[in-house]
mmCIF file of C-alpha atoms in Angstrom:
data_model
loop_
_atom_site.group_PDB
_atom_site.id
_atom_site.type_symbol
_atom_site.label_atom_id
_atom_site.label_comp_id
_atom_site.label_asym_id
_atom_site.label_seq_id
_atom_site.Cartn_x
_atom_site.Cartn_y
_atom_site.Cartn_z
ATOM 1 C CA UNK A 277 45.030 33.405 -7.147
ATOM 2 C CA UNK A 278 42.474 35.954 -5.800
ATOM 3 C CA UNK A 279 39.486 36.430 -8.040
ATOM 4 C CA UNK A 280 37.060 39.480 -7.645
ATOM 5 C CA UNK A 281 34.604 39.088 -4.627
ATOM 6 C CA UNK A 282 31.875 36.500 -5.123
ATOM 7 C CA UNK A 283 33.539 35.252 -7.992
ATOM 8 C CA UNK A 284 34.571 31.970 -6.375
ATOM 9 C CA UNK A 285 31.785 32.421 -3.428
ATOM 10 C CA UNK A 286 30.462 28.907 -4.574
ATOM 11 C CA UNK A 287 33.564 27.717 -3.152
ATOM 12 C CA UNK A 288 31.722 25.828 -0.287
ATOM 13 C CA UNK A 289 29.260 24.731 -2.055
ATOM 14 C CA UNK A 290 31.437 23.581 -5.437
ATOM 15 C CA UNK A 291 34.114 21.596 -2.561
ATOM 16 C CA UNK A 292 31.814 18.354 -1.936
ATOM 17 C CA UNK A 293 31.554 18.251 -5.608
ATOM 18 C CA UNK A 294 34.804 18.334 -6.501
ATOM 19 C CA UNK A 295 35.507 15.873 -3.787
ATOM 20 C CA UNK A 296 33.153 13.233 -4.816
ATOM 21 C CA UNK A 297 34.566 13.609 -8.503
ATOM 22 C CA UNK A 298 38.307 13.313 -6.742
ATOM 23 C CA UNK A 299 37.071 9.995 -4.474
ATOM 24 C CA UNK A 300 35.607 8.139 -7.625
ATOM 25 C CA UNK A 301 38.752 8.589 -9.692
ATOM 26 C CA UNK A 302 40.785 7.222 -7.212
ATOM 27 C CA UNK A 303 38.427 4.313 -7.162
ATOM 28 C CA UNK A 304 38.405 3.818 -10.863
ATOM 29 C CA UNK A 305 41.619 5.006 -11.446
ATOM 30 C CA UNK A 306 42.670 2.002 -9.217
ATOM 31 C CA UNK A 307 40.539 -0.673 -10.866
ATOM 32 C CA UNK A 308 41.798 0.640 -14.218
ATOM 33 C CA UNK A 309 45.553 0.750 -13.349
ATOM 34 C CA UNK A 310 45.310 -3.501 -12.709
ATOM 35 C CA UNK A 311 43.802 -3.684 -15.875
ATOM 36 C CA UNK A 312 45.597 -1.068 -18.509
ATOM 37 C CA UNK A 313 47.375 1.965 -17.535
ATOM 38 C CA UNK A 314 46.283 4.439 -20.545
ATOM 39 C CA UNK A 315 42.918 3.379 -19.495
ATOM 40 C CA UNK A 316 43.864 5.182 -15.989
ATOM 41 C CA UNK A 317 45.082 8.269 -17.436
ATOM 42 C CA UNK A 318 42.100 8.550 -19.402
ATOM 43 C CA UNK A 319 39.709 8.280 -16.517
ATOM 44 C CA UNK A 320 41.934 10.847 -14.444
ATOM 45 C CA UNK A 321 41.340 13.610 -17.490
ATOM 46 C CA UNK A 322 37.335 12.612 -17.805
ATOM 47 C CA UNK A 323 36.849 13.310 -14.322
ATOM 48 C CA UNK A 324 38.700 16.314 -13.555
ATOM 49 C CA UNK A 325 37.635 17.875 -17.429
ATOM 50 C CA UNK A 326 33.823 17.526 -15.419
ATOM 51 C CA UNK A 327 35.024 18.815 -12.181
ATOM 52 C CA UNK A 328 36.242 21.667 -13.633
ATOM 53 C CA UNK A 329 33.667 22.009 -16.137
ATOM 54 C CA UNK A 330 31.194 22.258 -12.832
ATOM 55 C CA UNK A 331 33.208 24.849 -11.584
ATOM 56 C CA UNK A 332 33.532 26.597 -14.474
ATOM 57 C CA UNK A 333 29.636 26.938 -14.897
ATOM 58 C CA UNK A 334 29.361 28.136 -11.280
ATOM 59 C CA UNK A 335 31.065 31.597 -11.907
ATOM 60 C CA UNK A 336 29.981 34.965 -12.678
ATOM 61 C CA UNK A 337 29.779 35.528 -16.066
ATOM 62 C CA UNK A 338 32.055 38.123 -15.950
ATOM 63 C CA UNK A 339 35.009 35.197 -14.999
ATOM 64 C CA UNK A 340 33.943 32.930 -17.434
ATOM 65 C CA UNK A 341 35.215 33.759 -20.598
ATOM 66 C CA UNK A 342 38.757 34.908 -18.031
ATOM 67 C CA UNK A 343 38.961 31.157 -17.293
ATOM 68 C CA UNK A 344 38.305 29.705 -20.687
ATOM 69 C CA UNK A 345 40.934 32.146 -22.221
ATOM 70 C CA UNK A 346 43.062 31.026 -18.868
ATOM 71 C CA UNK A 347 42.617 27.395 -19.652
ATOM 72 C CA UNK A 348 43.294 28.039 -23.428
ATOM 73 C CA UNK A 349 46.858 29.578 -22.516
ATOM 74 C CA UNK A 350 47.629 26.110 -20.170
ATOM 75 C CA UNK A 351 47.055 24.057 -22.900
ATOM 76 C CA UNK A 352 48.996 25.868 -25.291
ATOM 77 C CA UNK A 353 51.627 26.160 -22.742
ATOM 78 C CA UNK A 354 51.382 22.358 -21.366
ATOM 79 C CA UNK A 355 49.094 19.981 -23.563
ATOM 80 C CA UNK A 356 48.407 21.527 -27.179
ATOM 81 C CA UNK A 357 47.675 18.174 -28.485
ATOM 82 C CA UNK A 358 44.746 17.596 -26.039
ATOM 83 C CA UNK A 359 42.286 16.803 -28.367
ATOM 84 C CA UNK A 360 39.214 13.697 -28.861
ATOM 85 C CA UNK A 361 38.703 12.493 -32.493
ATOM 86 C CA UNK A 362 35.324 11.633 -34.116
ATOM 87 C CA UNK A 363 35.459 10.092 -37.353
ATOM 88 C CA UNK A 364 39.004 11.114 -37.659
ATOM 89 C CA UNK A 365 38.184 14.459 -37.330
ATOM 90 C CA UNK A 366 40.241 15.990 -34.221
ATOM 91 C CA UNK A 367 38.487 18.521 -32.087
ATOM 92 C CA UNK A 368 41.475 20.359 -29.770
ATOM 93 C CA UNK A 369 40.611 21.264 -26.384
ATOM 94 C CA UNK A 370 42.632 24.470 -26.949
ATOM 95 C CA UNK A 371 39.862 25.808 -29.621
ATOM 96 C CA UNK A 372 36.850 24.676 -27.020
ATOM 97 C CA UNK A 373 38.346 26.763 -24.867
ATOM 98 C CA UNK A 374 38.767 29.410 -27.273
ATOM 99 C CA UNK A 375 35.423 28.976 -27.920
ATOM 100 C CA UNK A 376 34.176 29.376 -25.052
ATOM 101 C CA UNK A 377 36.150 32.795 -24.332
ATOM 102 C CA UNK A 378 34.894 34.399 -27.659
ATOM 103 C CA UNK A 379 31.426 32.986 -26.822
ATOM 104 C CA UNK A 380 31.455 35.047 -23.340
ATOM 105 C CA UNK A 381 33.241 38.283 -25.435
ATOM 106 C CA UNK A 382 30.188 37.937 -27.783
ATOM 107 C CA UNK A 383 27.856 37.930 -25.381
ATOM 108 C CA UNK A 384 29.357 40.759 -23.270
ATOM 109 C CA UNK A 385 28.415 44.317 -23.618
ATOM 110 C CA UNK A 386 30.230 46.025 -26.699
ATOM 111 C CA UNK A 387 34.318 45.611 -25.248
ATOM 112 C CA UNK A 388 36.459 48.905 -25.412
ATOM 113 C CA UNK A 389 39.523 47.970 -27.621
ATOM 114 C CA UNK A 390 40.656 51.274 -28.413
ATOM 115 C CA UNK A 391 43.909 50.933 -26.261
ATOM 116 C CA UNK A 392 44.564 48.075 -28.811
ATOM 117 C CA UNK A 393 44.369 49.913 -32.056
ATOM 118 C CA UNK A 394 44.547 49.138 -35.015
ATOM 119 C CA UNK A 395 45.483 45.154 -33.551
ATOM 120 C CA UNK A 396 41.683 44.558 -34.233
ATOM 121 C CA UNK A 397 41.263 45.936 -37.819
ATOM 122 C CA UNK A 398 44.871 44.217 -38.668
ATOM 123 C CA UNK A 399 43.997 40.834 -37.449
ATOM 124 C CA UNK A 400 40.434 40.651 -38.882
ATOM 125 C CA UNK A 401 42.076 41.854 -42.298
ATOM 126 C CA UNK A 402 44.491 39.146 -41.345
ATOM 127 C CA UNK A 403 41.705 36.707 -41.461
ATOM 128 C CA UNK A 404 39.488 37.852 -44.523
ATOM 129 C CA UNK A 405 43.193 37.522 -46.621
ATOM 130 C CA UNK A 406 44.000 33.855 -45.342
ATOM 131 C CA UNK A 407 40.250 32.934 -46.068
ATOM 132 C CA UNK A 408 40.363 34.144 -49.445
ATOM 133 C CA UNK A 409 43.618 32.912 -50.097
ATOM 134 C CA UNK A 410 42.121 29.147 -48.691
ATOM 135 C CA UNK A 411 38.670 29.426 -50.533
ATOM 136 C CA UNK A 412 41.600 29.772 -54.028
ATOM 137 C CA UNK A 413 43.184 26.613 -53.070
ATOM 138 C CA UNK A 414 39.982 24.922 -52.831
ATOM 139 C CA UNK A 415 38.928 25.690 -55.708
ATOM 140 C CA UNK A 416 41.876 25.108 -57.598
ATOM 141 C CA UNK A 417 42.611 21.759 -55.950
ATOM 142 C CA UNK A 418 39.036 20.579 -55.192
ATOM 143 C CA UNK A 419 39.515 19.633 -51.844
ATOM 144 C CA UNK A 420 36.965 20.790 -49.184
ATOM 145 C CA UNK A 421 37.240 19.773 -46.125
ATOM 146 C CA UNK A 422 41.023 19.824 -45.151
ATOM 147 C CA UNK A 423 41.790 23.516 -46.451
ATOM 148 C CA UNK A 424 38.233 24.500 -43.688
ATOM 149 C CA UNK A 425 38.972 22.833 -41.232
ATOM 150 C CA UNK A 426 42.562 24.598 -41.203
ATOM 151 C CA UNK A 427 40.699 27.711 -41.694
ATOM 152 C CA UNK A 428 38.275 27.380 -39.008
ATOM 153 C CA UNK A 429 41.552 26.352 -36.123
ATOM 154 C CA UNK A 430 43.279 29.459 -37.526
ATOM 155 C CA UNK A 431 40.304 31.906 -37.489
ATOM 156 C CA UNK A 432 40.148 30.797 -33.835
ATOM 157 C CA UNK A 433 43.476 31.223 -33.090
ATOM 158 C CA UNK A 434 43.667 34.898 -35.090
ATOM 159 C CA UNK A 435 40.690 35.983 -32.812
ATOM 160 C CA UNK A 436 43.095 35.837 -29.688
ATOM 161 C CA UNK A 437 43.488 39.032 -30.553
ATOM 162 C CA UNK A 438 40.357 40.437 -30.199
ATOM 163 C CA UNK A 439 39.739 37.859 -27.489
ATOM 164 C CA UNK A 440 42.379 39.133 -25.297
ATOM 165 C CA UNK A 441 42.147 43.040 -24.803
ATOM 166 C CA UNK A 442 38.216 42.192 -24.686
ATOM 167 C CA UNK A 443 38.564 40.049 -21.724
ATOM 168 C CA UNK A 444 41.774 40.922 -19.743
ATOM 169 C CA UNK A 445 40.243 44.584 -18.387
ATOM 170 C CA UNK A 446 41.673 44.291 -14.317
ATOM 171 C CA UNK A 447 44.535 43.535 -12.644
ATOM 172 C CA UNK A 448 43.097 40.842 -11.276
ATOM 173 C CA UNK A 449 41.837 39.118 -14.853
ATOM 174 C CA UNK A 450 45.430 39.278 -16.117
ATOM 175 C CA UNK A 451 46.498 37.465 -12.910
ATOM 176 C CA UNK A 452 44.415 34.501 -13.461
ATOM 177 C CA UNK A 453 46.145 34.330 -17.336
ATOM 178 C CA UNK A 454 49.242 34.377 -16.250
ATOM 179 C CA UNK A 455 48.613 31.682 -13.392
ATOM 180 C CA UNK A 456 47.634 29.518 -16.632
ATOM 181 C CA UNK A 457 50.747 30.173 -18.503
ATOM 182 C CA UNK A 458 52.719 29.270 -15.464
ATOM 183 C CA UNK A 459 51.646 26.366 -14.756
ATOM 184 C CA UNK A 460 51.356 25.383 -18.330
ATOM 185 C CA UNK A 461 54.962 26.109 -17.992
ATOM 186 C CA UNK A 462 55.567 23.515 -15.157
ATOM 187 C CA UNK A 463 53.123 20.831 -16.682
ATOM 188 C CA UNK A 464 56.095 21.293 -19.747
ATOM 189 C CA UNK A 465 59.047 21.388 -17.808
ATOM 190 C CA UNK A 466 58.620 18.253 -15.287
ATOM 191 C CA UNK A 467 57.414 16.299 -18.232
ATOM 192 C CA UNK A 468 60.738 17.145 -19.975
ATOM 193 C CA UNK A 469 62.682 16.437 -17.124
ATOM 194 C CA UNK A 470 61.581 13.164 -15.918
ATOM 195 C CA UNK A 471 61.222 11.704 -19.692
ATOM 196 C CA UNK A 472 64.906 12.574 -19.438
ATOM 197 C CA UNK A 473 65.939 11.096 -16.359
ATOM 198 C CA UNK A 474 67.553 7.421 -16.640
ATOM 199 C CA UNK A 475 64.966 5.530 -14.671
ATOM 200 C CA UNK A 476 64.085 2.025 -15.404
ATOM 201 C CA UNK A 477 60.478 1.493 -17.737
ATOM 202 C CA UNK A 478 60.271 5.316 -17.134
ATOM 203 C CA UNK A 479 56.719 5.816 -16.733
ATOM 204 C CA UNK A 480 56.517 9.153 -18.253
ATOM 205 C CA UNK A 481 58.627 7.644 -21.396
ATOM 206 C CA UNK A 482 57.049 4.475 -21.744
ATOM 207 C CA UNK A 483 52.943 4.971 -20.960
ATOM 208 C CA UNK A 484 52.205 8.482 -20.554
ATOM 209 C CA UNK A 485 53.741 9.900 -23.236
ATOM 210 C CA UNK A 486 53.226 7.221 -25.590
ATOM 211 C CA UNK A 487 48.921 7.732 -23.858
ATOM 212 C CA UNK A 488 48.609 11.038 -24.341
ATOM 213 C CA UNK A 489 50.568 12.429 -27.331
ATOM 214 C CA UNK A 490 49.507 11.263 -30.625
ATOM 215 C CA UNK A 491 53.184 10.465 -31.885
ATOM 216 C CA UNK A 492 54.614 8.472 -34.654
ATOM 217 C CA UNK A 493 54.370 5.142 -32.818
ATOM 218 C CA UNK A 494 57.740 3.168 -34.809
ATOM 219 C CA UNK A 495 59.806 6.347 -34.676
ATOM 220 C CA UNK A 496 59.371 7.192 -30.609
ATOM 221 C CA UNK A 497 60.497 3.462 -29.959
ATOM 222 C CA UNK A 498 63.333 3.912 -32.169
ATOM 223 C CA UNK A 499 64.265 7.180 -30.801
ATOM 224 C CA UNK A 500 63.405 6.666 -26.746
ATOM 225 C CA UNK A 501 61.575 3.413 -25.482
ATOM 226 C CA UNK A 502 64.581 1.698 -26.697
ATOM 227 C CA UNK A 503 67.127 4.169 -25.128
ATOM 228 C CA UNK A 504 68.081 2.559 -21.707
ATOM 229 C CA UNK A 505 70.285 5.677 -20.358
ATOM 230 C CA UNK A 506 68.544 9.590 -20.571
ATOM 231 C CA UNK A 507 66.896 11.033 -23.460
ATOM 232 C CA UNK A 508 66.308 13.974 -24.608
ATOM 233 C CA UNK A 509 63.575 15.745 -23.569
ATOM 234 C CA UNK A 510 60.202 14.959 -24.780
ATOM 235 C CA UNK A 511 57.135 16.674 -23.331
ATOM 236 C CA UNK A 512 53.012 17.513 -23.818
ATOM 237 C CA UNK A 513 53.638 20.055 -25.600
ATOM 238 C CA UNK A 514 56.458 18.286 -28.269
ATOM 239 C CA UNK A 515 59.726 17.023 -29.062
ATOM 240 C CA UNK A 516 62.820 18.650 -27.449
ATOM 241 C CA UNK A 517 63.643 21.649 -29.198
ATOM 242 C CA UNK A 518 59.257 22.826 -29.343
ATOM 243 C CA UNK A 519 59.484 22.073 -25.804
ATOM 244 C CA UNK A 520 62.505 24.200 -25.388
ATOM 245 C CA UNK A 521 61.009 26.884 -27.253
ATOM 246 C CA UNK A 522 57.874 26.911 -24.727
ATOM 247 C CA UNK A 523 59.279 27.427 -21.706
ATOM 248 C CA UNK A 524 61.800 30.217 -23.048
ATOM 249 C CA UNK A 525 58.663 31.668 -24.297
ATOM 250 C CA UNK A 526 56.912 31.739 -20.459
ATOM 251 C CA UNK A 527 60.243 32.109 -18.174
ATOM 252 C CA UNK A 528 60.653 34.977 -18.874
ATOM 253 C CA UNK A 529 57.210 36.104 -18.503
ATOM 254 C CA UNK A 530 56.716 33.516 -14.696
ATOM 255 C CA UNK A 531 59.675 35.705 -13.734
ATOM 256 C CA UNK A 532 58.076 39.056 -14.326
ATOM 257 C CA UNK A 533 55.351 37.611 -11.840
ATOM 258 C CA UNK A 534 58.177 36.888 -8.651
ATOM 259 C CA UNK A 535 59.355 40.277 -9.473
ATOM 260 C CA UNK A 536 55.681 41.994 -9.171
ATOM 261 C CA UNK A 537 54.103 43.398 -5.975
ATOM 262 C CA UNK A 538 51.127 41.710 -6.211
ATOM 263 C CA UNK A 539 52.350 38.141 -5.988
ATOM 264 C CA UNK A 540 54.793 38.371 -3.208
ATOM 265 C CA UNK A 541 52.805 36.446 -1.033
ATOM 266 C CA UNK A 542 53.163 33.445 -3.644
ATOM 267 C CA UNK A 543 56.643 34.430 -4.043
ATOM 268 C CA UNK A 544 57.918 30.648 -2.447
ATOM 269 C CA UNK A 545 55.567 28.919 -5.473
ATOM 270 C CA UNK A 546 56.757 31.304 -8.221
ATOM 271 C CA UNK A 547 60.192 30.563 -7.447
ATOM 272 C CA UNK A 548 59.743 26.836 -7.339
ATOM 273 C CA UNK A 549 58.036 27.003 -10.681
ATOM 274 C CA UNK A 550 61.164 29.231 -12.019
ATOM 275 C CA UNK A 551 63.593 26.226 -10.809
ATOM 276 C CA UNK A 552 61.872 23.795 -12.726
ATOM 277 C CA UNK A 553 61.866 25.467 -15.627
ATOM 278 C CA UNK A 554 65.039 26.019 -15.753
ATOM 279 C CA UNK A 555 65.920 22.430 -15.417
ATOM 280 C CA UNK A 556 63.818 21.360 -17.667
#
């Protein structure tokens, strides 16, 4: 993935950084794995969420809101569960990251989205109907705080499409968002795959699954921990037939990329990601 010229010139500079962050996890990632192995996987997502958080800051603004809006299609792709709780509340890193890109479209000079009309005037009507029709149910029901918080996740996710056409101007930008969606596709797939495969205390099945997916802890073990033979597949990004529905969803689109000019150097990668998509 080739971004526009000095947009990754802190390469050199960002490298020991990243390095440091990658030497520590092994270190902790060892002491943690004697003691509890979610306690690992945990430490492995802290550091490299600040590595790349490091390298995120060190880009032109120009790239910035291109990676957030990147890193939002991965996780909707591979991981959109990703999320830390406080006080019950869960905050998803998918809408940080959407955050983040409508933050940089905000901040931008005033976006051209004429080749998207009327997508903009539908979606923000979109939004002022579902608000109004969620500000009725509160009232009628009384409840506050459920019915905004839905609001607020699907304002976010309705702004995608003002978010989009905003950011995505160059050849180049829509390269990096379709590098996100392909590996979100991969993240999906090898999950699937090895959570199906027949291997004794599967590690995917039994600890990282069970780690990272907030899942009905009684009905999993029914359903796979006590399976001893293959499962069906269970990924990131949900049970078999969500997951199945993902990576029909990006195939398609991964094998538009082999097929295009500009990635033909990458044309060995593309292909392996293709493979294991199709088998998972």
């Amino acid at each position: 993935m080739r971004l526009s010229e000095g947009s990754l010139g802190t390469r050199r500079r960002t490298t020991p950084i990243l390095v440091l962050f990658g030497l520590v996890a092994i270190a902790l990632t060892g002491v943690a794995l004697a003691y509890r192995p979610s306690l690992a996987i945990g430490i492995i997502a802290s550091v490299v969420a600040v590595a790349l958080g490091l390298l995120y800051l060190r880009q032109p603004a120009e790239w910035r809101g291109v990676l957030a809006l990147s890193a939002a299609v991965f996780l909707l792709v591979g991981y959109p569960v990703a999320r830390v709780e406080f006080g019950g509340l869960p905050i998803y890193f998918l809408d940080l990251c959407i955050v983040a890109a409508l933050v940089s479209v905000l901040v931008m000079d005033k976006p051209d989205l004429s080749c998207v009309r009327p997508l903009p005037v539908l979606a923000f009507a979109y939004i002022l109907l579902t608000a109004a029709s969620t500000l009725h149910a509160m009232v009628l029901t009384g409840v506050l705080a459920q019915p905004l918080y839905v609001l607020v996740r699907f304002t976010l996710s309705a702004s995608l499409a003002l978010i989009v056409p905003a950011l995505i101007r160059t050849r180049q930008h829509l390269g990096v968002l379709l590098w996100g969606l392909a590996l979100g596709m991969v993240v999906t797939a090898t999950f699937s795959l090895l959570h199906s495969l027949p291997i004794p205390n599967n590690p995917v099945r039994h600890v990282i699954i069970p780690a990272l997916y907030p899942i009905n802890v009684d009905l999993y073990t029914t359903k796979y921990l006590e399976v001893a033979g293959p499962a069906r597949g269970f990924s990131l990004a949900g049970v078999s037939t969500t997951t199945a529905s993902v990576i029909a969803m990006a195939w398609p689109i991964v094998l538009g990329m082999y097929f295009s000019w500009e990635y033909r150097a990458r044309r060995r990668w593309i292909w392996v990601m293709l493979v294991v998509g199709v088998v998972g």
